[in-house]
Tab-separated table of C-alpha atoms in Angstrom:
chain	number	residue	atom	x	y	z
C	118	UNK	CA	141.762	193.706	78.670
C	119	UNK	CA	139.874	196.803	76.950
C	120	UNK	CA	136.006	196.503	77.869
C	121	UNK	CA	135.329	196.547	74.015
C	122	UNK	CA	137.478	193.839	73.475
C	123	UNK	CA	136.103	189.760	73.301
C	124	UNK	CA	139.561	188.448	73.029
C	125	UNK	CA	143.066	189.215	72.691
C	126	UNK	CA	145.069	190.654	70.099
C	127	UNK	CA	146.672	187.541	69.602
C	128	UNK	CA	143.914	185.318	68.910
C	129	UNK	CA	142.472	187.981	66.661
C	130	UNK	CA	145.570	187.808	64.870
C	131	UNK	CA	145.719	183.829	64.485
C	132	UNK	CA	141.900	183.661	63.517
C	133	UNK	CA	143.109	186.346	60.395
C	134	UNK	CA	145.973	184.075	59.794
C	135	UNK	CA	143.235	181.365	59.492
C	136	UNK	CA	140.287	182.654	57.551
C	137	UNK	CA	141.512	186.128	55.517
C	138	UNK	CA	143.412	186.598	52.596
C	139	UNK	CA	146.760	188.147	53.944
C	140	UNK	CA	147.146	190.623	51.138
C	141	UNK	CA	147.705	193.643	53.774
C	142	UNK	CA	150.941	194.177	56.127
C	143	UNK	CA	148.965	194.542	59.105
C	144	UNK	CA	150.529	195.869	62.404
C	145	UNK	CA	150.151	193.213	65.378
C	146	UNK	CA	147.552	194.968	67.102
C	147	UNK	CA	143.755	194.947	67.143
C	148	UNK	CA	142.218	198.100	67.857
C	149	UNK	CA	138.407	197.766	69.564
C	150	UNK	CA	137.886	201.377	70.567
C	151	UNK	CA	138.271	204.868	69.372
C	152	UNK	CA	137.721	208.383	70.599
C	153	UNK	CA	138.319	211.701	68.975
C	154	UNK	CA	142.146	211.576	68.534
C	155	UNK	CA	142.792	208.180	70.502
C	156	UNK	CA	141.981	204.627	70.073
C	157	UNK	CA	143.031	201.852	72.186
C	158	UNK	CA	143.942	198.122	71.698
C	159	UNK	CA	142.693	194.702	72.659
C	160	UNK	CA	144.846	194.878	75.913
C	161	UNK	CA	143.764	198.622	76.794
C	162	UNK	CA	146.955	200.431	75.326
C	163	UNK	CA	146.187	204.034	74.562
C	164	UNK	CA	147.139	205.544	71.187
C	165	UNK	CA	146.789	209.056	69.876
C	166	UNK	CA	146.122	208.450	66.539
C	167	UNK	CA	147.947	211.207	63.992
C	168	UNK	CA	147.176	208.974	60.866
C	169	UNK	CA	143.060	207.972	61.977
C	170	UNK	CA	141.585	205.580	58.955
C	171	UNK	CA	143.867	206.434	56.540
C	172	UNK	CA	142.629	210.038	56.569
C	173	UNK	CA	139.091	208.542	56.532
C	174	UNK	CA	138.179	209.882	60.181
C	175	UNK	CA	138.387	213.348	59.186
C	176	UNK	CA	136.816	214.334	62.871
C	177	UNK	CA	138.568	211.605	64.612
C	178	UNK	CA	137.047	208.150	65.891
C	179	UNK	CA	133.227	207.809	66.608
C	180	UNK	CA	132.332	211.766	66.255
C	181	UNK	CA	129.276	211.857	68.313
C	182	UNK	CA	127.297	214.263	65.942
C	183	UNK	CA	127.826	211.696	63.115
C	184	UNK	CA	127.104	208.534	65.493
C	185	UNK	CA	123.825	210.518	66.115
C	186	UNK	CA	123.099	210.853	62.866
C	187	UNK	CA	123.461	207.580	61.528
C	188	UNK	CA	121.404	206.385	64.392
C	189	UNK	CA	118.407	208.595	63.262
C	190	UNK	CA	118.458	207.481	59.792
C	191	UNK	CA	119.063	203.553	60.494
C	192	UNK	CA	115.869	203.395	62.343
C	193	UNK	CA	114.130	204.711	59.319
C	194	UNK	CA	116.023	203.291	55.953
C	195	UNK	CA	119.214	201.440	55.508
C	196	UNK	CA	119.409	200.704	51.831
C	197	UNK	CA	117.376	201.531	49.152
C	198	UNK	CA	118.143	201.390	44.892
C	199	UNK	CA	119.319	204.530	43.133
C	200	UNK	CA	115.981	203.890	41.143
C	201	UNK	CA	114.003	205.964	43.920
C	202	UNK	CA	114.439	209.391	45.671
C	203	UNK	CA	115.468	209.980	49.155
C	204	UNK	CA	115.704	213.159	51.054
C	205	UNK	CA	119.173	212.363	52.428
C	206	UNK	CA	120.828	211.938	49.064
C	207	UNK	CA	119.530	215.330	48.018
C	208	UNK	CA	120.495	217.348	51.158
C	209	UNK	CA	124.073	216.016	50.882
C	210	UNK	CA	124.138	216.588	46.830
C	211	UNK	CA	123.179	220.260	47.909
C	212	UNK	CA	125.420	220.463	50.632
C	213	UNK	CA	128.483	219.853	48.546
C	214	UNK	CA	127.436	221.722	45.747
C	215	UNK	CA	126.551	225.229	47.440
C	216	UNK	CA	130.615	224.481	49.060
C	217	UNK	CA	131.820	223.921	45.553
C	218	UNK	CA	129.947	223.603	41.944
C	219	UNK	CA	127.868	221.772	39.465
C	220	UNK	CA	126.311	218.160	40.040
C	221	UNK	CA	126.909	215.150	41.792
C	222	UNK	CA	127.004	211.244	41.733
C	223	UNK	CA	127.661	209.258	44.620
C	224	UNK	CA	130.166	206.138	44.834
C	225	UNK	CA	131.494	203.948	47.491
C	226	UNK	CA	135.119	204.899	47.209
C	227	UNK	CA	137.939	207.405	45.964
C	228	UNK	CA	138.578	204.405	43.430
C	229	UNK	CA	135.531	204.224	41.821
C	230	UNK	CA	135.056	208.078	42.130
C	231	UNK	CA	138.172	208.067	39.879
C	232	UNK	CA	136.568	205.403	37.573
C	233	UNK	CA	133.536	207.433	37.028
C	234	UNK	CA	135.198	210.511	36.608
C	235	UNK	CA	137.534	208.918	33.917
C	236	UNK	CA	134.230	207.368	32.000
C	237	UNK	CA	132.614	210.640	32.333
C	238	UNK	CA	135.714	212.168	30.504
C	239	UNK	CA	135.455	209.867	27.785
C	240	UNK	CA	131.743	210.176	27.451
C	241	UNK	CA	131.867	213.569	26.860
C	242	UNK	CA	133.826	213.755	23.959
C	243	UNK	CA	131.892	210.618	22.615
C	244	UNK	CA	130.804	210.998	19.002
C	245	UNK	CA	127.046	209.752	18.063
C	246	UNK	CA	128.331	206.396	16.602
C	247	UNK	CA	129.225	205.389	19.742
C	248	UNK	CA	133.297	205.844	19.673
C	249	UNK	CA	135.296	208.282	21.541
C	250	UNK	CA	136.679	211.221	19.921
C	251	UNK	CA	138.903	212.036	22.728
C	252	UNK	CA	139.958	209.299	25.188
C	253	UNK	CA	143.498	209.984	26.419
C	254	UNK	CA	144.219	211.004	29.925
C	255	UNK	CA	147.715	212.840	31.049
C	256	UNK	CA	148.053	211.863	34.858
C	257	UNK	CA	151.143	212.922	37.290
C	258	UNK	CA	154.413	210.528	38.291
C	259	UNK	CA	154.197	210.024	42.180
C	260	UNK	CA	150.173	210.317	41.842
C	261	UNK	CA	147.848	207.781	43.468
C	262	UNK	CA	144.332	207.581	42.289
C	263	UNK	CA	143.007	203.996	43.397
C	264	UNK	CA	143.158	200.172	43.029
C	265	UNK	CA	140.515	199.518	40.244
C	266	UNK	CA	141.925	198.721	36.840
C	267	UNK	CA	141.067	202.588	35.364
C	268	UNK	CA	142.422	204.098	38.562
C	269	UNK	CA	145.310	202.130	38.983
C	270	UNK	CA	146.418	202.432	35.452
C	271	UNK	CA	145.928	206.448	36.374
C	272	UNK	CA	148.195	206.103	39.398
C	273	UNK	CA	151.980	206.740	37.549
C	274	UNK	CA	153.813	204.463	40.258
C	275	UNK	CA	155.015	201.196	38.558
C	276	UNK	CA	155.206	199.272	41.821
C	277	UNK	CA	151.019	199.546	41.886
C	278	UNK	CA	151.327	198.105	37.944
C	279	UNK	CA	153.517	195.222	38.796
C	280	UNK	CA	152.046	191.750	37.207
C	281	UNK	CA	148.657	193.835	36.174
C	282	UNK	CA	149.644	194.236	32.702
C	283	UNK	CA	148.396	195.247	29.926
C	284	UNK	CA	147.201	197.991	31.640
C	285	UNK	CA	144.172	200.006	30.071
C	286	UNK	CA	145.251	201.981	27.279
C	287	UNK	CA	145.273	205.632	26.694
C	288	UNK	CA	147.096	207.065	29.666
C	289	UNK	CA	150.217	208.860	29.682
C	290	UNK	CA	152.406	210.217	32.526
C	291	UNK	CA	153.739	213.674	33.249
C	292	UNK	CA	156.259	214.841	35.911
C	293	UNK	CA	153.983	216.976	38.716
C	294	UNK	CA	154.412	220.452	38.424
C	295	UNK	CA	155.889	220.468	35.285
C	296	UNK	CA	153.588	222.233	32.700
C	297	UNK	CA	155.741	221.687	29.399
C	298	UNK	CA	156.008	218.170	29.773
C	299	UNK	CA	152.315	218.317	30.021
C	300	UNK	CA	151.741	220.732	26.641
C	301	UNK	CA	154.357	218.201	25.083
C	302	UNK	CA	151.864	215.149	26.018
C	303	UNK	CA	148.992	216.720	25.282
C	304	UNK	CA	147.279	215.890	21.559
C	305	UNK	CA	143.764	216.195	19.624
C	306	UNK	CA	142.942	212.900	21.504
C	307	UNK	CA	143.126	213.654	25.006
C	308	UNK	CA	139.992	214.113	26.945
C	309	UNK	CA	141.622	214.931	30.423
C	310	UNK	CA	144.226	216.030	32.780
C	311	UNK	CA	144.259	214.204	36.149
C	312	UNK	CA	145.864	215.386	39.233
C	313	UNK	CA	145.780	215.699	43.008
C	314	UNK	CA	146.081	219.718	44.022
C	315	UNK	CA	148.397	217.629	46.636
C	316	UNK	CA	150.042	214.223	46.214
C	317	UNK	CA	148.896	212.629	49.609
C	318	UNK	CA	150.651	208.950	48.907
C	319	UNK	CA	153.123	210.361	46.655
C	320	UNK	CA	155.091	212.182	49.956
C	321	UNK	CA	152.788	215.353	50.590
C	322	UNK	CA	153.904	217.163	47.263
C	323	UNK	CA	152.298	220.614	46.750
C	324	UNK	CA	151.233	221.862	43.305
C	325	UNK	CA	152.268	225.039	42.636
C	326	UNK	CA	149.470	228.215	41.934
C	327	UNK	CA	151.267	228.770	38.569
C	328	UNK	CA	151.110	225.023	37.866
C	329	UNK	CA	147.462	225.050	38.375
C	330	UNK	CA	146.562	227.944	36.613
C	331	UNK	CA	148.995	226.993	33.435
C	332	UNK	CA	146.686	223.718	33.403
C	333	UNK	CA	143.453	225.244	33.684
C	334	UNK	CA	144.269	227.416	30.509
C	335	UNK	CA	145.861	224.517	28.758
C	336	UNK	CA	142.691	222.515	29.081
C	337	UNK	CA	140.552	225.336	27.822
C	338	UNK	CA	142.715	225.959	25.098
C	339	UNK	CA	142.743	222.452	24.201
C	340	UNK	CA	139.307	221.483	25.004
C	341	UNK	CA	140.265	219.018	27.686
C	342	UNK	CA	138.447	218.199	30.899
C	343	UNK	CA	140.678	219.247	34.222
C	344	UNK	CA	139.989	216.513	36.842
C	345	UNK	CA	141.164	216.845	40.588
C	346	UNK	CA	141.444	213.808	42.314
C	347	UNK	CA	140.092	215.298	45.839
C	348	UNK	CA	139.757	211.876	47.580
C	349	UNK	CA	142.442	213.236	50.414
C	350	UNK	CA	142.365	217.016	50.117
C	351	UNK	CA	138.395	217.463	50.101
C	352	UNK	CA	136.074	218.045	53.019
C	353	UNK	CA	138.621	220.416	54.867
C	354	UNK	CA	141.804	218.237	55.088
C	355	UNK	CA	143.774	221.516	53.695
C	356	UNK	CA	141.879	223.891	55.525
C	357	UNK	CA	139.196	225.361	52.680
C	358	UNK	CA	136.234	222.785	51.954
C	359	UNK	CA	138.290	221.651	49.098
C	360	UNK	CA	141.826	222.007	47.610
C	361	UNK	CA	141.299	223.599	44.831
C	362	UNK	CA	140.200	226.715	46.376
C	363	UNK	CA	143.393	227.598	47.776
C	364	UNK	CA	144.262	229.078	44.294
C	365	UNK	CA	140.720	229.298	42.947
C	366	UNK	CA	141.460	227.179	40.115
C	367	UNK	CA	138.065	225.459	39.497
C	368	UNK	CA	138.072	222.122	37.816
C	369	UNK	CA	135.724	220.377	35.537
C	370	UNK	CA	134.991	217.680	37.921
C	371	UNK	CA	136.124	216.909	41.358
C	372	UNK	CA	136.467	213.233	42.967
C	373	UNK	CA	135.865	212.956	46.604
C	374	UNK	CA	135.735	210.021	49.345
C	375	UNK	CA	138.087	209.475	52.639
C	376	UNK	CA	136.498	212.229	54.953
C	377	UNK	CA	133.350	212.577	52.954
C	378	UNK	CA	131.291	210.592	55.706
C	379	UNK	CA	133.911	210.831	58.481
C	380	UNK	CA	134.763	207.311	58.147
C	381	UNK	CA	131.412	205.681	56.569
C	382	UNK	CA	132.204	204.445	53.141
C	383	UNK	CA	131.205	207.074	50.413
C	384	UNK	CA	132.761	208.479	47.383
C	385	UNK	CA	131.453	211.130	45.025
C	386	UNK	CA	132.247	213.045	41.748
C	387	UNK	CA	131.449	216.530	41.161
C	388	UNK	CA	131.004	217.819	37.448
C	389	UNK	CA	130.030	221.255	36.103
C	390	UNK	CA	126.633	221.514	34.973
C	391	UNK	CA	127.218	221.394	31.427
C	392	UNK	CA	129.350	218.180	31.699
C	393	UNK	CA	126.910	216.153	33.928
C	394	UNK	CA	124.011	215.392	30.575
C	395	UNK	CA	126.736	213.152	29.422
C	396	UNK	CA	126.474	210.464	32.041
C	397	UNK	CA	123.507	209.261	30.263
C	398	UNK	CA	120.903	206.651	32.296
C	399	UNK	CA	122.464	203.006	31.851
C	400	UNK	CA	126.140	204.481	31.498
C	401	UNK	CA	127.237	204.261	34.978
C	402	UNK	CA	125.784	203.326	38.366
C	403	UNK	CA	126.498	202.069	41.880
C	404	UNK	CA	124.506	199.912	44.108
C	405	UNK	CA	125.633	201.265	47.564
C	406	UNK	CA	126.733	204.664	46.587
C	407	UNK	CA	124.467	207.328	47.983
C	408	UNK	CA	122.961	204.864	50.610
C	409	UNK	CA	121.107	206.820	53.544
C	410	UNK	CA	123.502	205.916	56.283
C	411	UNK	CA	126.353	207.621	54.187
C	412	UNK	CA	124.469	210.212	53.119
C	413	UNK	CA	123.288	210.901	57.134
C	414	UNK	CA	126.910	210.554	57.999
C	415	UNK	CA	128.101	212.899	55.118
C	416	UNK	CA	125.505	215.718	56.069
C	417	UNK	CA	126.618	215.589	59.863
C	418	UNK	CA	130.152	216.048	59.064
C	419	UNK	CA	129.913	219.018	57.234
C	420	UNK	CA	127.705	220.553	59.535
C	421	UNK	CA	130.339	219.566	62.315
C	422	UNK	CA	133.277	221.272	60.420
C	423	UNK	CA	131.397	224.434	60.046
C	424	UNK	CA	129.527	224.659	63.808
C	425	UNK	CA	132.689	224.012	65.214
C	426	UNK	CA	134.921	226.409	62.976
C	427	UNK	CA	137.067	223.313	62.120
C	428	UNK	CA	138.322	224.694	58.622
C	429	UNK	CA	139.866	227.808	61.017
C	430	UNK	CA	141.252	225.337	63.771
C	431	UNK	CA	142.497	222.855	60.906
C	432	UNK	CA	144.819	225.881	59.448
C	433	UNK	CA	145.868	226.924	63.097
C	434	UNK	CA	147.127	223.354	63.835
C	435	UNK	CA	148.513	222.953	60.907
C	436	UNK	CA	151.157	225.745	61.519
C	437	UNK	CA	151.295	224.160	64.932
C	438	UNK	CA	152.671	221.091	63.266
C	439	UNK	CA	154.885	222.963	60.968
C	440	UNK	CA	156.623	225.207	63.227
C	441	UNK	CA	157.376	222.498	65.392
C	442	UNK	CA	159.169	220.183	62.417
C	443	UNK	CA	160.546	223.170	60.358
C	444	UNK	CA	162.270	224.150	64.051
C	445	UNK	CA	163.544	220.684	64.667
C	446	UNK	CA	164.816	220.700	61.168
C	447	UNK	CA	167.299	222.780	62.067
C	448	UNK	CA	168.637	220.908	64.571
C	449	UNK	CA	168.455	217.484	62.788
C	450	UNK	CA	170.332	216.935	59.992
C	451	UNK	CA	167.992	213.757	58.867
C	452	UNK	CA	165.141	216.118	58.003
C	453	UNK	CA	165.296	216.812	54.207
C	454	UNK	CA	162.561	219.115	54.474
C	455	UNK	CA	159.004	219.641	55.908
C	456	UNK	CA	155.572	220.412	53.802
C	457	UNK	CA	152.042	220.577	54.906
C	458	UNK	CA	148.704	221.923	53.515
C	459	UNK	CA	146.221	222.079	56.319
C	460	UNK	CA	145.941	218.408	58.266
C	461	UNK	CA	148.227	216.834	55.184
C	462	UNK	CA	151.885	217.058	57.059
C	463	UNK	CA	154.848	215.603	55.393
C	464	UNK	CA	158.414	215.286	57.023
C	465	UNK	CA	160.862	213.782	54.620
C	466	UNK	CA	164.206	212.345	56.068
C	467	UNK	CA	167.213	211.546	54.334
C	468	UNK	CA	167.203	207.924	55.658
C	469	UNK	CA	164.174	205.290	55.557
C	470	UNK	CA	160.979	206.776	57.421
C	471	UNK	CA	159.613	203.415	57.754
C	472	UNK	CA	161.216	202.348	61.401
C	473	UNK	CA	159.726	205.614	62.597
C	474	UNK	CA	156.195	204.078	62.597
C	475	UNK	CA	157.162	201.092	64.553
C	476	UNK	CA	159.047	203.223	67.214
C	477	UNK	CA	156.227	205.866	67.674
C	478	UNK	CA	153.592	202.904	67.882
C	479	UNK	CA	155.826	201.637	70.819
C	480	UNK	CA	155.464	205.231	72.484
C	481	UNK	CA	151.685	205.258	71.959
C	482	UNK	CA	151.213	207.318	68.745
C	483	UNK	CA	150.185	206.111	64.890
C	484	UNK	CA	151.760	207.783	62.063
C	485	UNK	CA	152.381	206.778	58.589
C	486	UNK	CA	155.692	206.720	56.527
C	487	UNK	CA	155.178	207.032	52.701
C	488	UNK	CA	157.613	207.128	49.641
C	489	UNK	CA	160.559	205.029	51.711
C	490	UNK	CA	161.190	208.268	52.914
C	491	UNK	CA	158.460	210.449	54.142
C	492	UNK	CA	156.581	210.611	57.459
C	493	UNK	CA	153.262	211.313	56.922
C	494	UNK	CA	150.435	212.211	59.408
C	495	UNK	CA	146.755	213.224	58.463
C	496	UNK	CA	145.538	213.802	61.760
C	497	UNK	CA	141.436	214.636	62.651
C	498	UNK	CA	140.372	218.037	62.039
C	499	UNK	CA	139.413	218.812	65.011
C	500	UNK	CA	142.805	217.706	66.829
C	501	UNK	CA	143.349	219.585	70.266
C	502	UNK	CA	146.560	221.937	70.822
C	503	UNK	CA	147.767	219.733	73.501
C	504	UNK	CA	147.258	216.526	71.281
C	505	UNK	CA	149.688	218.173	68.497
C	506	UNK	CA	152.412	219.104	71.090
C	507	UNK	CA	151.849	215.252	72.643
C	508	UNK	CA	152.376	213.837	68.863
C	509	UNK	CA	155.318	216.136	68.199
C	510	UNK	CA	157.182	215.376	71.527
C	511	UNK	CA	156.885	211.518	70.754
C	512	UNK	CA	157.837	211.946	66.953
C	513	UNK	CA	160.699	214.214	67.980
C	514	UNK	CA	162.162	211.656	70.449
C	515	UNK	CA	162.027	208.710	67.763
C	516	UNK	CA	163.518	210.928	65.045
C	517	UNK	CA	166.318	211.780	67.162
C	518	UNK	CA	166.623	208.190	68.338
C	519	UNK	CA	167.249	207.277	64.518
C	520	UNK	CA	169.369	210.216	63.663
C	521	UNK	CA	171.733	208.782	66.706
C	522	UNK	CA	171.420	205.021	65.159
C	523	UNK	CA	172.269	206.586	61.763
C	524	UNK	CA	175.085	208.500	63.141
C	525	UNK	CA	176.681	205.430	64.652
C	526	UNK	CA	176.177	202.803	61.613
C	527	UNK	CA	178.329	205.513	59.729
C	528	UNK	CA	180.946	206.171	61.757
C	529	UNK	CA	184.303	204.250	61.293
C	530	UNK	CA	185.090	201.387	63.779
């Protein structure tokens, strides 16, 4: 039993079965402690976590500087309404803006940030009578923007729409990286184009520079706002502070969450200065958004990334992962393609990827599978070279085993 545990994993699983709505497919493990890129379960088993907090734990588990910042803050203010000023919210907003642009609104999550961005886009084109002159939003196939109603409607994946109809009107969907398709969908009622610079849940699909620059030009020509959903690509995840900085294509609105406060619930959207006044008092709010604890954690997260040189380290470790899996692709026919940008790594297989998750977990490595065939990793920015090699070794063993099993199942009797 791990010292942090008070009961076995099975007893917690039984408790959930009795009291918690079973809407998540949970792994049969109760995690009780984490340090950096490792976590431990109630029985004391240690795991290398290559998907910490679904990407939220951008500095790994319980990063010391963030923990200390929260401890300091909790002794003074835990929560106050946004009808008051706090030093922490001002400091964190300044930290974000000086590394990007514009002005910041704080929320609690990525889906809230996207809801706010969609509302802001419509409000920006509202006419004096209160209606909207432009209300349509173009988003992209295989994108993911969250679970609230506007965000799930913007998510152009039918599996997330099942049973929810009718969806919010005004959304149109285009193929990713297809500028001509966007041009065909855009009209005088279109207020915004919404996309992820790298589609995470969609399978680590990377937007081309030509596509992003074309969208920027199109939005300028048609008087539409360009919104980048950087919930996953923000805060250094791709090796730059924000994903848009890879190609110098600055959006009008950028949404953030996940790694924003290193695992503490925090979301935000950033907009150009001239757009900010469109969000008038009373039109949008967030009770817990910008609370002092999340702000203190966010400031400490940015300071840690900068002081420890983690943007450059992220790019170096990304190359290490990419090189390993590219070399493996040359020897393992089940690997179709390797895609990566910073600490977003996708290994697309030509067989189902889901079994790899359980097989890696048995060997003490936590990963994710998405879009049926993609092994996905979102490691912490401060993962060490030895931990990269440790994870690659286990994943390689598992993929080789799966290749042998696939080959056997296809062999004639």
